[in-house]
Backbone as a ProteinNet text record, in pm:
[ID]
protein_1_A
[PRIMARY]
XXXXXXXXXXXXXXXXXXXXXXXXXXXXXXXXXXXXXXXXXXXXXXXXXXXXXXXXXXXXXXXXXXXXXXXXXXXXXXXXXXXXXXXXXXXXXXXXXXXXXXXXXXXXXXXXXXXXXXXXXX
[TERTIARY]
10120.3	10257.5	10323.9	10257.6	10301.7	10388.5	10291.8	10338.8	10478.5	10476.5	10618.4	10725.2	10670.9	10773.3	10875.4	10765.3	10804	10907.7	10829.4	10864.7	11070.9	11038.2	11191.6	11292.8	11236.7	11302.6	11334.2	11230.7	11282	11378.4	11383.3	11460	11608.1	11716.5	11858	11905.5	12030.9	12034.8	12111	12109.3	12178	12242.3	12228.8	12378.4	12372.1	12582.6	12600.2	12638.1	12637.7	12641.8	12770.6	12844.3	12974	12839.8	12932.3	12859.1	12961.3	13088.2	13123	13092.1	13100	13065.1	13141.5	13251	13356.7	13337	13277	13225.7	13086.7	13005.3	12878.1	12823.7	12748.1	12673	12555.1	12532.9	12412.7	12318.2	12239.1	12124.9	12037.8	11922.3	11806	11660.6	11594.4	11455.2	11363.9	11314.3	11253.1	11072.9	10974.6	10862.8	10833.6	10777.5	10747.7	10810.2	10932.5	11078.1	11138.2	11126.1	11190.4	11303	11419.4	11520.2	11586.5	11647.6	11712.8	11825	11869.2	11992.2	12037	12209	12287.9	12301.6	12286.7	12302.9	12462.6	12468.5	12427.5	12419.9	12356.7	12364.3	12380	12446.9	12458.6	12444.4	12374.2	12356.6	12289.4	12296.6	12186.1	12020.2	11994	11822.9	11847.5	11773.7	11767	11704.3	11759.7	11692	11677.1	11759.1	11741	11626.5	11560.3	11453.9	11416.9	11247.3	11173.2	11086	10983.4	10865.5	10730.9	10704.7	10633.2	10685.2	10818.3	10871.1	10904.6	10859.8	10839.3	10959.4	11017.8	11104.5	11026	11038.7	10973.4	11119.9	11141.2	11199.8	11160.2	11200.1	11111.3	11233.6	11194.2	11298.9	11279.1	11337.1	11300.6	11365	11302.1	11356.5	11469.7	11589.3	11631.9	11596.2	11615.2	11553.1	11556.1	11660.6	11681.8	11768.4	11663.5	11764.5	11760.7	11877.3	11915	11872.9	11891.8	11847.8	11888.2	11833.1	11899.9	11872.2	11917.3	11973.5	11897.6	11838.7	11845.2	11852.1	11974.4	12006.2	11989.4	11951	11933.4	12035	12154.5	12245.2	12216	12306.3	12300.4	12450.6	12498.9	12653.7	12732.7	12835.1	12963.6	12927.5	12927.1	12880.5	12742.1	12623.8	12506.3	12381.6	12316.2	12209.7	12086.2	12075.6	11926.8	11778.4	11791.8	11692.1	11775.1	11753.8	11805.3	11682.3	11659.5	11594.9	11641	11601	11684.9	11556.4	11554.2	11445.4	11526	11476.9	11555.1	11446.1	11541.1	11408.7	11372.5	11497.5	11503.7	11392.8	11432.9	11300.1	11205.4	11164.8	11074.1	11062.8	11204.9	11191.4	11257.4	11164.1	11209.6	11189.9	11307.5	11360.9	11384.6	11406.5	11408.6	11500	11587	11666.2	11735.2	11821.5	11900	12016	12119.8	12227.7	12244.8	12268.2	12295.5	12392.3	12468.6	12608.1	12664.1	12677.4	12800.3	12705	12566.3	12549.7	12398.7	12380.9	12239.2	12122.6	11980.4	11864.6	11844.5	11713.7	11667.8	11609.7	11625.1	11601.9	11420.1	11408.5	11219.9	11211.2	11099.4	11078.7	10954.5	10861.7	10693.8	10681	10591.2	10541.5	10391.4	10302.1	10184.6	10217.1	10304.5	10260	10448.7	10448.9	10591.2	10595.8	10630.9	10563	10665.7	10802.6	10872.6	10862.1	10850.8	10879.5	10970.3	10984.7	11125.9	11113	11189.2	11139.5	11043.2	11010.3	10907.7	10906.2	10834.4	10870.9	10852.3	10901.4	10862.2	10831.5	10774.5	10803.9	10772.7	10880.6	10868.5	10913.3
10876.4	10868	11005.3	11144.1	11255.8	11286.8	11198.9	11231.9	11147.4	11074.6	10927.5	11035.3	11095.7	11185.4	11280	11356.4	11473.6	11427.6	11311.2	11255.1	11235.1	11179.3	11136.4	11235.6	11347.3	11479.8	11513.7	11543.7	11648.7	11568.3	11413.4	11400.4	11364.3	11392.6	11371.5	11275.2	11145.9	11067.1	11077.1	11004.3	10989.1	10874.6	10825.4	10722.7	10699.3	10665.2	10649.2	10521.4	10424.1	10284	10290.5	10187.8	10146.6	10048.6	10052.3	10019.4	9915.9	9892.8	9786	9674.9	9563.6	9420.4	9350.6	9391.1	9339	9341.8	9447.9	9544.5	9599.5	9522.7	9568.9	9592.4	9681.5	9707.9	9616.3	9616.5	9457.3	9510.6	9599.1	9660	9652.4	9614.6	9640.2	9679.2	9731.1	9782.8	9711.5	9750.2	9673.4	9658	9558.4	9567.4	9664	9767.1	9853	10017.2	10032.6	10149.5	10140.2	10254.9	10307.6	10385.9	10374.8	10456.2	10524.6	10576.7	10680.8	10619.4	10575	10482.6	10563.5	10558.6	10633.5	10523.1	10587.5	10500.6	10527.6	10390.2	10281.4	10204.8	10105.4	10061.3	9901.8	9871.3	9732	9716.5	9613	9578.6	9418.9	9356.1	9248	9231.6	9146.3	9114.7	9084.9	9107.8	9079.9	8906.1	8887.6	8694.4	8657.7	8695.4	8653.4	8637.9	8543.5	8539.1	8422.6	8440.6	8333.5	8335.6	8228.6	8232.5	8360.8	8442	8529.9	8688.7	8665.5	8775.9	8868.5	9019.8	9131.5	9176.9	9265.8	9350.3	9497.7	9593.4	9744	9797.4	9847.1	9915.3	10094.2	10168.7	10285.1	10396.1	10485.4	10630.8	10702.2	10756.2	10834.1	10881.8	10869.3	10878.9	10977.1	10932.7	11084.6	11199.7	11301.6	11391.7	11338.2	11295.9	11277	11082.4	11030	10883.7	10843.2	10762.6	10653.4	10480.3	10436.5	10350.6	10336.3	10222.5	10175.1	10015.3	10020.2	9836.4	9865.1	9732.2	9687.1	9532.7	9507.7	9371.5	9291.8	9215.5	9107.2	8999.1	9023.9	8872.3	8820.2	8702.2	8616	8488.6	8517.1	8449.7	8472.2	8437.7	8489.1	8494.7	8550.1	8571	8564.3	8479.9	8458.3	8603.9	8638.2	8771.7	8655.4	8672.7	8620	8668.4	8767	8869	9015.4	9063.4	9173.9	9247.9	9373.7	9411.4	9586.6	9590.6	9675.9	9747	9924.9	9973.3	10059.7	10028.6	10134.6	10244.9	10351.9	10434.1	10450.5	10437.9	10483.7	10419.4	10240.4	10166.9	10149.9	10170.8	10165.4	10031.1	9959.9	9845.4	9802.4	9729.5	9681.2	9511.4	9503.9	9330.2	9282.6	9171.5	9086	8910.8	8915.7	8790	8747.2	8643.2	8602.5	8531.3	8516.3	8465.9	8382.6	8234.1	8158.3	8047.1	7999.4	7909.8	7925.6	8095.6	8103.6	8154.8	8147.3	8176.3	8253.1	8321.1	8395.4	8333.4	8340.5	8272.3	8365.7	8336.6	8368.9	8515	8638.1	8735.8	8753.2	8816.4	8806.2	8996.7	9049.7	9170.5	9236.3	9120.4	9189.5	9244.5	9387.3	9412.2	9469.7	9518.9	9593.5	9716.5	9792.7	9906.5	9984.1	10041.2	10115.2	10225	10160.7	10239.9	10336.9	10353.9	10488.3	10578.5	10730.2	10848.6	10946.9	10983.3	11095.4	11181.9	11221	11274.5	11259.3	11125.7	11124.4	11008.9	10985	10857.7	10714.8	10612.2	10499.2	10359.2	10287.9	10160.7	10056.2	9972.4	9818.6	9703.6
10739.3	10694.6	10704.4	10717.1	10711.4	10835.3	10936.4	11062.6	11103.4	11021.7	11001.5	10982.2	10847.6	10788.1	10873.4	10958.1	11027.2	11162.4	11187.7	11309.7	11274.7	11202.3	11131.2	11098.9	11041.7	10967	11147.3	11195.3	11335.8	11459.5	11423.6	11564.2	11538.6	11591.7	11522.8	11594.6	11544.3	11599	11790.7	11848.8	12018.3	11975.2	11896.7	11933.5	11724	11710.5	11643.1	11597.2	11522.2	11516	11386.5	11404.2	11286.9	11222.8	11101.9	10965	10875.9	10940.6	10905.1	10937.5	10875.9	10871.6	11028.2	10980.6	11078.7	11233.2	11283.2	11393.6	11401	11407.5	11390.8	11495.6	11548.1	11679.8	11730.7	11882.2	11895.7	11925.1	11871.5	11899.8	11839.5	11901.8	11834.9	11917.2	11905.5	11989.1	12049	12152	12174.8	12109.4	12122.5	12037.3	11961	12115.8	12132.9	12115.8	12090	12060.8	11949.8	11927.9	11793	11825.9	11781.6	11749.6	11611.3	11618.6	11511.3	11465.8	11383.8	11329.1	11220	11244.7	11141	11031.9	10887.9	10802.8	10659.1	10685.1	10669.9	10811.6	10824.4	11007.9	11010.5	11086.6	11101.8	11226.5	11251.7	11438.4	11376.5	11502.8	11515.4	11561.4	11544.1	11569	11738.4	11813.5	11973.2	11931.5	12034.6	12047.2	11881.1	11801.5	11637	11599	11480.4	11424.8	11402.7	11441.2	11481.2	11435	11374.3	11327.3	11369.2	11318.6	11349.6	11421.5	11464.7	11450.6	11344.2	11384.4	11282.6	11231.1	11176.1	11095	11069.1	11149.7	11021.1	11016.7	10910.9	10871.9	10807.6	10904.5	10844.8	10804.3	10685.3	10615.9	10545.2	10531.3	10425.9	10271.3	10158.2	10044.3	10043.7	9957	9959.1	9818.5	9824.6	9719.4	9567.2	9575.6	9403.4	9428.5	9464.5	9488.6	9342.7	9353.4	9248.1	9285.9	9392.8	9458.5	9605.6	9675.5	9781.7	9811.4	9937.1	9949	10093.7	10126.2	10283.6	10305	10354	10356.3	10476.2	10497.7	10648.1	10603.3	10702.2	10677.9	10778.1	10749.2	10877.7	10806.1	10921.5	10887.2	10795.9	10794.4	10727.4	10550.7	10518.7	10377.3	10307.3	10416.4	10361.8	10403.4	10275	10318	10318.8	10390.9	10436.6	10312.4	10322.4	10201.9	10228.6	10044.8	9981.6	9945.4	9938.8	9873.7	9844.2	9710.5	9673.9	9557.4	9595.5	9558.8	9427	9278.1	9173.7	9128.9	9133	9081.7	8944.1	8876.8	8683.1	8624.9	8665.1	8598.5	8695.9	8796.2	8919.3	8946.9	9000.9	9051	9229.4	9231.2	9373.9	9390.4	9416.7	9394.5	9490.3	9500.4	9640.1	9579.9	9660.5	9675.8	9794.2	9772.3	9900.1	9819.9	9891.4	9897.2	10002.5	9958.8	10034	9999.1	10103.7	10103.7	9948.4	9919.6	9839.4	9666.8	9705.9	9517.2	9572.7	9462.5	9464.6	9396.8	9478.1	9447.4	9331.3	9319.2	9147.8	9218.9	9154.8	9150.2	9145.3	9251.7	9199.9	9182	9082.2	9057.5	9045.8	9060.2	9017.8	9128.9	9115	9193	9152.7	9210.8	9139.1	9161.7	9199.6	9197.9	9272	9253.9	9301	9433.5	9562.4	9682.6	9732.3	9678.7	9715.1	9653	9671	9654.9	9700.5	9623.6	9661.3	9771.3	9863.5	9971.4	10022.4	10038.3	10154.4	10212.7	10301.8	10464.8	10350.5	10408.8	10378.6	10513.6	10470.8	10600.7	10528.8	10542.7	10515.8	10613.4
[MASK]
++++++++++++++++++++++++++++++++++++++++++++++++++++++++++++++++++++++++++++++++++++++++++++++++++++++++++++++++++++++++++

């Protein structure tokens, strides 16, 4: 993970992506490629999502976070899955929104896997 870290800290982004909803960029990597994404980032899934297709999501904490969000929508108002990491009470939650109302909030976890300044991947 150190090497996640470094890897991330040293390379700066080549392309910049809009982060509004409205205008979202259609990019996404291929299997095998990783890119550098300005955040917050909005783009789409290539060929969308299919049984057994992956998601990593990789970053890095920031020094003194309060929390953050990473959302997967899919259509006009519906998030597919939320998940949202707090640091005060060390929680990381997971829901969805769908046709207009939010599922039941889930919160267990065993163990709390972000740290402050340093890499993460989910």
């Amino acid at each position: 993970m150190a090497e996640l870290g470094e890897e991330l800290r040293s390379r700066t982004p080549s392309r910049k992506f809009n982060s509004s909803l409205d205008d979202c960029a259609f990019v996404s990597p291929g299997k095998d490629e990783q890119q550098l994404l300005a955040v917050p980032f909005c783009g789409s899934i290539r060929d969308g999502m299919r049984p057994g297709k992956r998601i990593t999501i990789m970053g890095i904490v920031d020094q003194e976070p309060d929390s953050f969000d990473i959302s997967l929508t899919c259509g006009c108002g519906d998030v597919a899955l939320e998940l949202t990491a707090r640091f005060e009470d060390r929680q990381f939650l997971r829901n969805a929104h769908v046709s207009g109302s939010w599922g039941e909030e889930e919160s267990a976890i065993a163990f709390f896997p972000f740290i402050p300044d340093q890499p993460f991947r989910v």
